[in-house]
Short mmCIF file of N, CA and C in Angstrom, two decimals:
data_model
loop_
_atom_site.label_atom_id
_atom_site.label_comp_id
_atom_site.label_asym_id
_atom_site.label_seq_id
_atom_site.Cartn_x
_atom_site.Cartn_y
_atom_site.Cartn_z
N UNK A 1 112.10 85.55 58.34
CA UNK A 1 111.60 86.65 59.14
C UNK A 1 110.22 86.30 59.74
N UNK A 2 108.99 85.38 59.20
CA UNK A 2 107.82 85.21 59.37
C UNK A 2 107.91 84.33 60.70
N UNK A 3 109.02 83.73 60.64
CA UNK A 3 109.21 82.73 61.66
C UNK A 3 109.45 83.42 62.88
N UNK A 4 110.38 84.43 62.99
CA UNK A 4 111.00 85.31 63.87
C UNK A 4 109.65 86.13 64.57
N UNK A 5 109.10 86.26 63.58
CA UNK A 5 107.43 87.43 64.22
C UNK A 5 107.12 86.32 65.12
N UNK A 6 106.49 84.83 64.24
CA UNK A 6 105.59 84.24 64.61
C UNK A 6 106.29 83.63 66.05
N UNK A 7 107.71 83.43 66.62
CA UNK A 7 108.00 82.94 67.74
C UNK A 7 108.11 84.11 68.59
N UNK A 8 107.95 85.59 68.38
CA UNK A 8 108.41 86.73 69.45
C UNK A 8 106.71 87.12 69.68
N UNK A 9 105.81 86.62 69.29
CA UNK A 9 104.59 86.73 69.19
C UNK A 9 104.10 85.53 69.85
N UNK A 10 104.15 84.86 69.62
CA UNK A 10 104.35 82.80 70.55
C UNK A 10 104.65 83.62 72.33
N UNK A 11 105.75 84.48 72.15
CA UNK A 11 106.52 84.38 73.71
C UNK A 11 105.79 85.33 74.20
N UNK A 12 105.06 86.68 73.37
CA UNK A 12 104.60 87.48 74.08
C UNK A 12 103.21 87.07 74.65
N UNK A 13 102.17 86.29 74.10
CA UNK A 13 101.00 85.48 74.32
C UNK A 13 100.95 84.51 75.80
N UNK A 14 102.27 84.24 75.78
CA UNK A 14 102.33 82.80 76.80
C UNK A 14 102.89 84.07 77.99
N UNK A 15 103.80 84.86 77.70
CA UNK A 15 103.93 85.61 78.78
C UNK A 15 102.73 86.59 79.39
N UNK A 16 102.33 87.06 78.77
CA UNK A 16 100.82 87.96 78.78
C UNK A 16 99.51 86.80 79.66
N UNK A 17 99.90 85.47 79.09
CA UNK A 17 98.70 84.43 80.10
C UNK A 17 99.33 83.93 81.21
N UNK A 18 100.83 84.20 81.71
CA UNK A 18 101.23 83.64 82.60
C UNK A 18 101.75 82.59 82.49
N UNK A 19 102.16 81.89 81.44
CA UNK A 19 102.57 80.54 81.12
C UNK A 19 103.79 80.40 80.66
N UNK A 20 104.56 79.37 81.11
CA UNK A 20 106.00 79.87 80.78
C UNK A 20 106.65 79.59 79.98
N UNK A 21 107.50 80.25 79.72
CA UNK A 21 108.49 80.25 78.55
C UNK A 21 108.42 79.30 77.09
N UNK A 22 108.11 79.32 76.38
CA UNK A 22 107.83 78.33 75.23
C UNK A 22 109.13 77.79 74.51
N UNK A 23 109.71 76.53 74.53
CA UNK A 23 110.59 76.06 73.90
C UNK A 23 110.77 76.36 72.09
N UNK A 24 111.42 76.46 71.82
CA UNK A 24 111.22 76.62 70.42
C UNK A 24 111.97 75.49 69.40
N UNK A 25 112.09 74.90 68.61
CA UNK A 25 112.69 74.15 67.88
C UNK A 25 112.89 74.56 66.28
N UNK A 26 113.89 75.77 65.97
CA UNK A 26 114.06 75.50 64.29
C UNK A 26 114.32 74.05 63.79
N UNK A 27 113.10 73.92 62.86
CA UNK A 27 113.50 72.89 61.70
C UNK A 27 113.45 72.77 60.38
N UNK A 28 113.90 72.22 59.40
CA UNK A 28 113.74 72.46 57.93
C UNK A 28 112.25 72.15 57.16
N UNK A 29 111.17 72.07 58.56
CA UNK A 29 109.83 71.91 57.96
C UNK A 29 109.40 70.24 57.37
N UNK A 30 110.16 69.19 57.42
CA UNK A 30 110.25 68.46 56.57
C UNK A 30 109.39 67.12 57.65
N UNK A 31 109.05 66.25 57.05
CA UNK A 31 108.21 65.45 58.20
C UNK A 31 108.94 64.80 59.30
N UNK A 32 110.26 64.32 58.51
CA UNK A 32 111.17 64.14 59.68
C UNK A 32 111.82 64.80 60.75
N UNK A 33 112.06 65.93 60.67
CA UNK A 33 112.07 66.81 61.39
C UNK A 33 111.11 67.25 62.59
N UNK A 34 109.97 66.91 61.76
CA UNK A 34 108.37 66.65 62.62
C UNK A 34 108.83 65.85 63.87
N UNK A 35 109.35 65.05 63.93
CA UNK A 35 109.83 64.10 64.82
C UNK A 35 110.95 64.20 66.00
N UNK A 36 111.92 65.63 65.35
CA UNK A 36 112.24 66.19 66.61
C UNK A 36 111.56 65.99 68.01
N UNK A 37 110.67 66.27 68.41
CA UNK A 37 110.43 66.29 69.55
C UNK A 37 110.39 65.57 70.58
N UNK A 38 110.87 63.91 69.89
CA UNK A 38 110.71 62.90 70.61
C UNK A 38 111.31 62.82 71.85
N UNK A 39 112.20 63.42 71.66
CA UNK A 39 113.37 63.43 72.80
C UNK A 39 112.52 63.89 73.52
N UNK A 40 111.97 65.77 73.63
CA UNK A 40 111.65 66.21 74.64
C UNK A 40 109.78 65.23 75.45
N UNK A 41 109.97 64.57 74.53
CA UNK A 41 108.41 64.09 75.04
C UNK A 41 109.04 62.57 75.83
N UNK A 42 110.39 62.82 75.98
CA UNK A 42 110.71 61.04 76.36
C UNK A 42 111.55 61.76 77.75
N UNK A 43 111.20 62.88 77.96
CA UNK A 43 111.58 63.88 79.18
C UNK A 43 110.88 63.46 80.37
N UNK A 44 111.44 63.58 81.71
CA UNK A 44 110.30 63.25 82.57
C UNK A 44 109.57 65.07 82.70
N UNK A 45 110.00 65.96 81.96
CA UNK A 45 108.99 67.12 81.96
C UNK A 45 108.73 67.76 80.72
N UNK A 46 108.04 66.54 80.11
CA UNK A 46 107.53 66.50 78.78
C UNK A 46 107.00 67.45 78.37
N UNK A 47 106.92 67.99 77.54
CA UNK A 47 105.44 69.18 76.75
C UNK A 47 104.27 68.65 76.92
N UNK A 48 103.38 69.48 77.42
CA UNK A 48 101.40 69.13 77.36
C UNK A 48 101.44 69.61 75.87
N UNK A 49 101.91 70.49 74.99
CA UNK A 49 101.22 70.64 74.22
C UNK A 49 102.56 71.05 72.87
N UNK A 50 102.18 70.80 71.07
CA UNK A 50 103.16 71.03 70.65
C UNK A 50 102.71 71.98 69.40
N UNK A 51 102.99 72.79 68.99
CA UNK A 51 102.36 73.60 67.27
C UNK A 51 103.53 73.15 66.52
N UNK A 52 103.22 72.96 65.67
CA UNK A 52 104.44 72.54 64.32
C UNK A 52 104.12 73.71 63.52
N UNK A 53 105.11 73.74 62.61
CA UNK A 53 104.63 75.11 61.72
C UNK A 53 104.36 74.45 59.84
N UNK A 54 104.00 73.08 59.86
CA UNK A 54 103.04 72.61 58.93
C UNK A 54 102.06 71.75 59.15
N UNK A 55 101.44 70.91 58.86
CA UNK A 55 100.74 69.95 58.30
C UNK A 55 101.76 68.47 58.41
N UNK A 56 102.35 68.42 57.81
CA UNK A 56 103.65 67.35 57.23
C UNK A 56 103.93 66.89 58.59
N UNK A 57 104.56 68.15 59.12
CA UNK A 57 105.38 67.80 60.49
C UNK A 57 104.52 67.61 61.66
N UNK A 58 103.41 68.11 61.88
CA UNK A 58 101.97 67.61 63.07
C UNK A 58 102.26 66.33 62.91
N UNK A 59 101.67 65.49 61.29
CA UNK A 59 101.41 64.17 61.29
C UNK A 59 102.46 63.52 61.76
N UNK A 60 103.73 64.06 61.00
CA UNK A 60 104.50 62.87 61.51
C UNK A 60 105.33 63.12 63.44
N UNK A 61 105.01 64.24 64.05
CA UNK A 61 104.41 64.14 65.71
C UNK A 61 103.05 63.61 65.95
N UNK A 62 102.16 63.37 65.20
CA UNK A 62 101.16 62.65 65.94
C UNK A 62 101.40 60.95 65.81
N UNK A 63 102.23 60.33 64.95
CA UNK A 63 103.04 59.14 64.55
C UNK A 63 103.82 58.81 65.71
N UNK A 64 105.20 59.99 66.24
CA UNK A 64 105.77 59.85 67.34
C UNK A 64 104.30 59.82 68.40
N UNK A 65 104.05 60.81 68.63
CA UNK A 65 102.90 60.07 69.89
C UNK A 65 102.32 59.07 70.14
N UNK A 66 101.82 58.56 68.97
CA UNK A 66 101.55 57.08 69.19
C UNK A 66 101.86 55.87 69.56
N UNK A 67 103.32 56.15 68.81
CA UNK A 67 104.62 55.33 69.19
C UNK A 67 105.16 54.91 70.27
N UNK A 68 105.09 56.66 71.06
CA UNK A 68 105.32 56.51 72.13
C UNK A 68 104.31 56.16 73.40
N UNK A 69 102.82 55.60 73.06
CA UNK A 69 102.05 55.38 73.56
C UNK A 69 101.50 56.99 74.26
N UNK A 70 101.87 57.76 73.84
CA UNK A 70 100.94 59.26 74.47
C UNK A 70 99.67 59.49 73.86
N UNK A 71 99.02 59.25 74.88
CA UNK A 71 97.25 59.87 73.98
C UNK A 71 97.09 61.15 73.81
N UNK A 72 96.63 61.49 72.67
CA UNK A 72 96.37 62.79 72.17
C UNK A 72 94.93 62.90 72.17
N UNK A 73 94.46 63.91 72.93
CA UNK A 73 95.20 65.07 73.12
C UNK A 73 95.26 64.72 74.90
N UNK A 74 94.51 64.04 75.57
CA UNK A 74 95.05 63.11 76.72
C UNK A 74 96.59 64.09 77.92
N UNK A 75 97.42 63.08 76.77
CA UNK A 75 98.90 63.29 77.13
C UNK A 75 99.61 64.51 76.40
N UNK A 76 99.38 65.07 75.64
CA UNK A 76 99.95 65.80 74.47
C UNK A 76 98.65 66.17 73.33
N UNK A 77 99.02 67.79 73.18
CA UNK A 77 98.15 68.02 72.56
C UNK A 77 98.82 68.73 71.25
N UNK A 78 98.29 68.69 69.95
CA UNK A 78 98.88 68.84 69.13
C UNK A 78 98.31 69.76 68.18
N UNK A 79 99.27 70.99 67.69
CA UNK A 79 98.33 71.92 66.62
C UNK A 79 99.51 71.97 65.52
N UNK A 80 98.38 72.16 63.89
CA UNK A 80 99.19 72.24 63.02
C UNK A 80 99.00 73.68 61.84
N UNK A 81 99.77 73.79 61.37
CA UNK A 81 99.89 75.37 60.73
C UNK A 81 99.38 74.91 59.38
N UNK A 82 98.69 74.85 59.04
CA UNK A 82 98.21 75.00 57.02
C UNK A 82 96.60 74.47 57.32
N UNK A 83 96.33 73.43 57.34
CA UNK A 83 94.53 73.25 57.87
C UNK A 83 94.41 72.35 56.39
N UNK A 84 95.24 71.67 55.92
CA UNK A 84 95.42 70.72 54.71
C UNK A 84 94.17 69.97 54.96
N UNK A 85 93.60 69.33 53.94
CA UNK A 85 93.19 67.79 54.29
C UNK A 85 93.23 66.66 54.87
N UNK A 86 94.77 67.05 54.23
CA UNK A 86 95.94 65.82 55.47
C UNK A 86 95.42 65.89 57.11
N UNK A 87 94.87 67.35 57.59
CA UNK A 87 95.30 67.53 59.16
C UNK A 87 93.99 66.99 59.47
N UNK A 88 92.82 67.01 58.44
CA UNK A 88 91.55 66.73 58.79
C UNK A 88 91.02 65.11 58.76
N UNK A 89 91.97 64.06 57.78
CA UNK A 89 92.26 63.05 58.05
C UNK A 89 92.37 61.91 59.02
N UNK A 90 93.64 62.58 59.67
CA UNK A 90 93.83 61.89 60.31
C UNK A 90 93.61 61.46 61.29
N UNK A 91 93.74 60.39 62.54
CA UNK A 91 93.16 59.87 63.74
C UNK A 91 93.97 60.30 65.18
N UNK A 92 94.09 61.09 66.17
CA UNK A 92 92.50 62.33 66.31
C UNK A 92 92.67 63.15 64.52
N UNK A 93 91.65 63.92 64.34
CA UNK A 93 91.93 64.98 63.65
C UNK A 93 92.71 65.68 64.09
N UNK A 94 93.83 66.82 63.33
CA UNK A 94 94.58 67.93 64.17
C UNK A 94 94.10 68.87 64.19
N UNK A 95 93.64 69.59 65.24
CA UNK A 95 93.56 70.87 65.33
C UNK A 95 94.36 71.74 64.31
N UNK A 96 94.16 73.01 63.62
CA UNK A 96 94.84 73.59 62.86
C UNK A 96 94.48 75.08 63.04
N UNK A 97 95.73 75.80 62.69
CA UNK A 97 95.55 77.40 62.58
C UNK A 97 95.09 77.51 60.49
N UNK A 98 94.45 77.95 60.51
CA UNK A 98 94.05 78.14 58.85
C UNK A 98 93.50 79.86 58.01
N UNK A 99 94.68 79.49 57.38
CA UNK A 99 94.83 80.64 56.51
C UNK A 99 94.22 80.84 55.28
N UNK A 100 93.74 82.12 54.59
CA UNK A 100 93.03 81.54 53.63
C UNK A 100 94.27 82.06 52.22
N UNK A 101 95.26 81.35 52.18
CA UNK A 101 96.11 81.23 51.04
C UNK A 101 95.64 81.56 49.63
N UNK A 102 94.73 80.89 49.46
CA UNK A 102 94.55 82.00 47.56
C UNK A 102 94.16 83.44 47.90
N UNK A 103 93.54 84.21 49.00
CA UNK A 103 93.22 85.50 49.37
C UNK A 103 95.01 86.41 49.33
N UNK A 104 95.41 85.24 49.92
CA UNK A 104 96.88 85.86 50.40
C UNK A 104 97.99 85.95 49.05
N UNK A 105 97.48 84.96 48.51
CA UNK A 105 98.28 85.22 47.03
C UNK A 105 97.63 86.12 46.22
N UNK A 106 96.49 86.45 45.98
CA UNK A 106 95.56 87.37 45.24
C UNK A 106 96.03 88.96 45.68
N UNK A 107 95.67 89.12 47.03
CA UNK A 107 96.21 90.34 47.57
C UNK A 107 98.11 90.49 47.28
N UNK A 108 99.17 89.57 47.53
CA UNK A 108 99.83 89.78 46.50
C UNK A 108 100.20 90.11 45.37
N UNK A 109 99.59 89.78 44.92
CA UNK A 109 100.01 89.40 43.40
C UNK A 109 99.17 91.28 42.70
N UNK A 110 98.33 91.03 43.48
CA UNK A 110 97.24 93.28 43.32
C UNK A 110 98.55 93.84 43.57
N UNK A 111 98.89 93.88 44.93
CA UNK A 111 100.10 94.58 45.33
C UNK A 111 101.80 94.69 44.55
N UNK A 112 102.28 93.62 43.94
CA UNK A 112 103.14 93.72 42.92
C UNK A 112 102.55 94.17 41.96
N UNK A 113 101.72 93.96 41.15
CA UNK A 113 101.00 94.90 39.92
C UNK A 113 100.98 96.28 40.35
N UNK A 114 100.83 96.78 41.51
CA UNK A 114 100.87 98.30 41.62
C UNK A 114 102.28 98.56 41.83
N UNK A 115 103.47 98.31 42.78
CA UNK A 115 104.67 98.35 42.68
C UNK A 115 104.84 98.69 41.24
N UNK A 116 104.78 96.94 40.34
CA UNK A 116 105.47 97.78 39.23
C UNK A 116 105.25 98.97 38.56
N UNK A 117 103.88 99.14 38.33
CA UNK A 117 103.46 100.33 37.74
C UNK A 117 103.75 101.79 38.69
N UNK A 118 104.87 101.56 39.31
CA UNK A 118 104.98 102.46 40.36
C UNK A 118 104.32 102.95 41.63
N UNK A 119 103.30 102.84 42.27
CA UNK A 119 102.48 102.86 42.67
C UNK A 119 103.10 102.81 44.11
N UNK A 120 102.93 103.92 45.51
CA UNK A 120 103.85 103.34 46.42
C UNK A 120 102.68 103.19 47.77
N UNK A 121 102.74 102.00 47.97
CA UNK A 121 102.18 101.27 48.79
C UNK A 121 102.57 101.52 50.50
N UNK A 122 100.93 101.29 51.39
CA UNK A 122 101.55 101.17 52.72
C UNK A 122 101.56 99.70 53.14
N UNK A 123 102.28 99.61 54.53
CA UNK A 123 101.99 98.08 54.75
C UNK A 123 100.52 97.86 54.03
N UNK A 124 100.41 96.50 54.41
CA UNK A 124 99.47 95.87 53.98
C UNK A 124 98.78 94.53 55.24
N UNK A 125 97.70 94.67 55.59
CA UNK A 125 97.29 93.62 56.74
C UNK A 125 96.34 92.83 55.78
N UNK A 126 96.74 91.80 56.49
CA UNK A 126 95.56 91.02 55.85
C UNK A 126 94.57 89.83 56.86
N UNK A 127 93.59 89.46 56.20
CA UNK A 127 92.42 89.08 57.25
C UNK A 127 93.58 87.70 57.96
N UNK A 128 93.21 87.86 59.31
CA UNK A 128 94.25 86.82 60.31
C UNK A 128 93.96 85.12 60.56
N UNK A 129 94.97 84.83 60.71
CA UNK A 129 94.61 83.07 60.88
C UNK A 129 94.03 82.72 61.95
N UNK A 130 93.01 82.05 61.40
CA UNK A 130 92.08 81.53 62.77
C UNK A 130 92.07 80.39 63.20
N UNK A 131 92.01 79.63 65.01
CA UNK A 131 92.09 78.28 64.80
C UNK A 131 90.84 77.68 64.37
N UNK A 132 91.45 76.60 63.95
CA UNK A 132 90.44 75.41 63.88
C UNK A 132 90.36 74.28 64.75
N UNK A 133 89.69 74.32 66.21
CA UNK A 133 90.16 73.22 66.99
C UNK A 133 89.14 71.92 66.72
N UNK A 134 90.31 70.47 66.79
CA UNK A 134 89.96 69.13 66.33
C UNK A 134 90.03 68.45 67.35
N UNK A 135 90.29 67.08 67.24
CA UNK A 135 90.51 66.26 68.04
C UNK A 135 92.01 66.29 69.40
N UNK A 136 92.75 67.14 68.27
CA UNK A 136 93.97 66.89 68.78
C UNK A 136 94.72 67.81 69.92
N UNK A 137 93.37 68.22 70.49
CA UNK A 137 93.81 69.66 71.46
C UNK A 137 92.56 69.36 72.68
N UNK A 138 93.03 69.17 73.48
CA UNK A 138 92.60 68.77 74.85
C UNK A 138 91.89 70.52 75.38
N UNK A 139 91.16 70.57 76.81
CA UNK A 139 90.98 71.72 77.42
C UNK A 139 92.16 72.12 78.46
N UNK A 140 92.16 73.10 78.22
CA UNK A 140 93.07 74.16 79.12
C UNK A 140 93.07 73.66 80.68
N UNK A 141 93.72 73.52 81.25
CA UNK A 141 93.75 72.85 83.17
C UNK A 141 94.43 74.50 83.88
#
């Protein structure tokens, strides 16, 4: 379902700036999978720009870019979802969206403790992911 928000939210952003239509790619998250994209970057109407929805899968698209001789952020610009170590590593750095995960498990974990004890809850928002831009994200044209 998080996925489903996060791509009908993706389409409403790019439509709202005028920019078109955003490709989408389900994958099993896995680094190889990361690598999907090769095809569309071996397109003669390649992507300027790609978000993965980890860490894992950025690196191993910033691997294909290289490969394929595309400079990042140059030719292709690249963002990754978790803000790991890993993303801060590597050569460019990746840009990252970053969440603050023990907040998000903490506020969980309050919120099931009241459930069980009965307790009936409204949604719940919590503080939003912010980017972190790196090496791997060029300026806007």
């Amino acid at each position: 379902m998080h996925t489903r928000v996060r791509d009908e939210a993706f389409a409403e952003a790019c439509a709202r700036l005028g920019l078109s239509d955003p490709v989408t790619l389900h994958t099993d998250y896995t680094g190889e999978e990361g690598r999907a994209p090769r095809a569309a970057c071996s397109a003669s109407s390649r992507p300027t720009a790609i978000i993965y929805d980890n860490d894992i899968m950025a690196v191993a698209g910033l691997s294909v870019a290289q490969e394929m001789r595309l400079r990042v952020p140059d030719d292709l610009s690249l963002v990754a979802w978790d803000d790991s170590q890993l993303a801060q590593v590597v050569r460019p750095a990746l840009t990252a969206v970053r969440r603050d995960v023990p907040a998000l498990g903490a506020a969980a974990a309050r919120h099931l403790l009241s459930l069980i004890n009965g307790e009936t809850l409204d949604d719940v928002e919590t503080e939003p992911a912010r980017l972190t831009p790196r090496g791997s994200t060029g300026a806007l044209v």
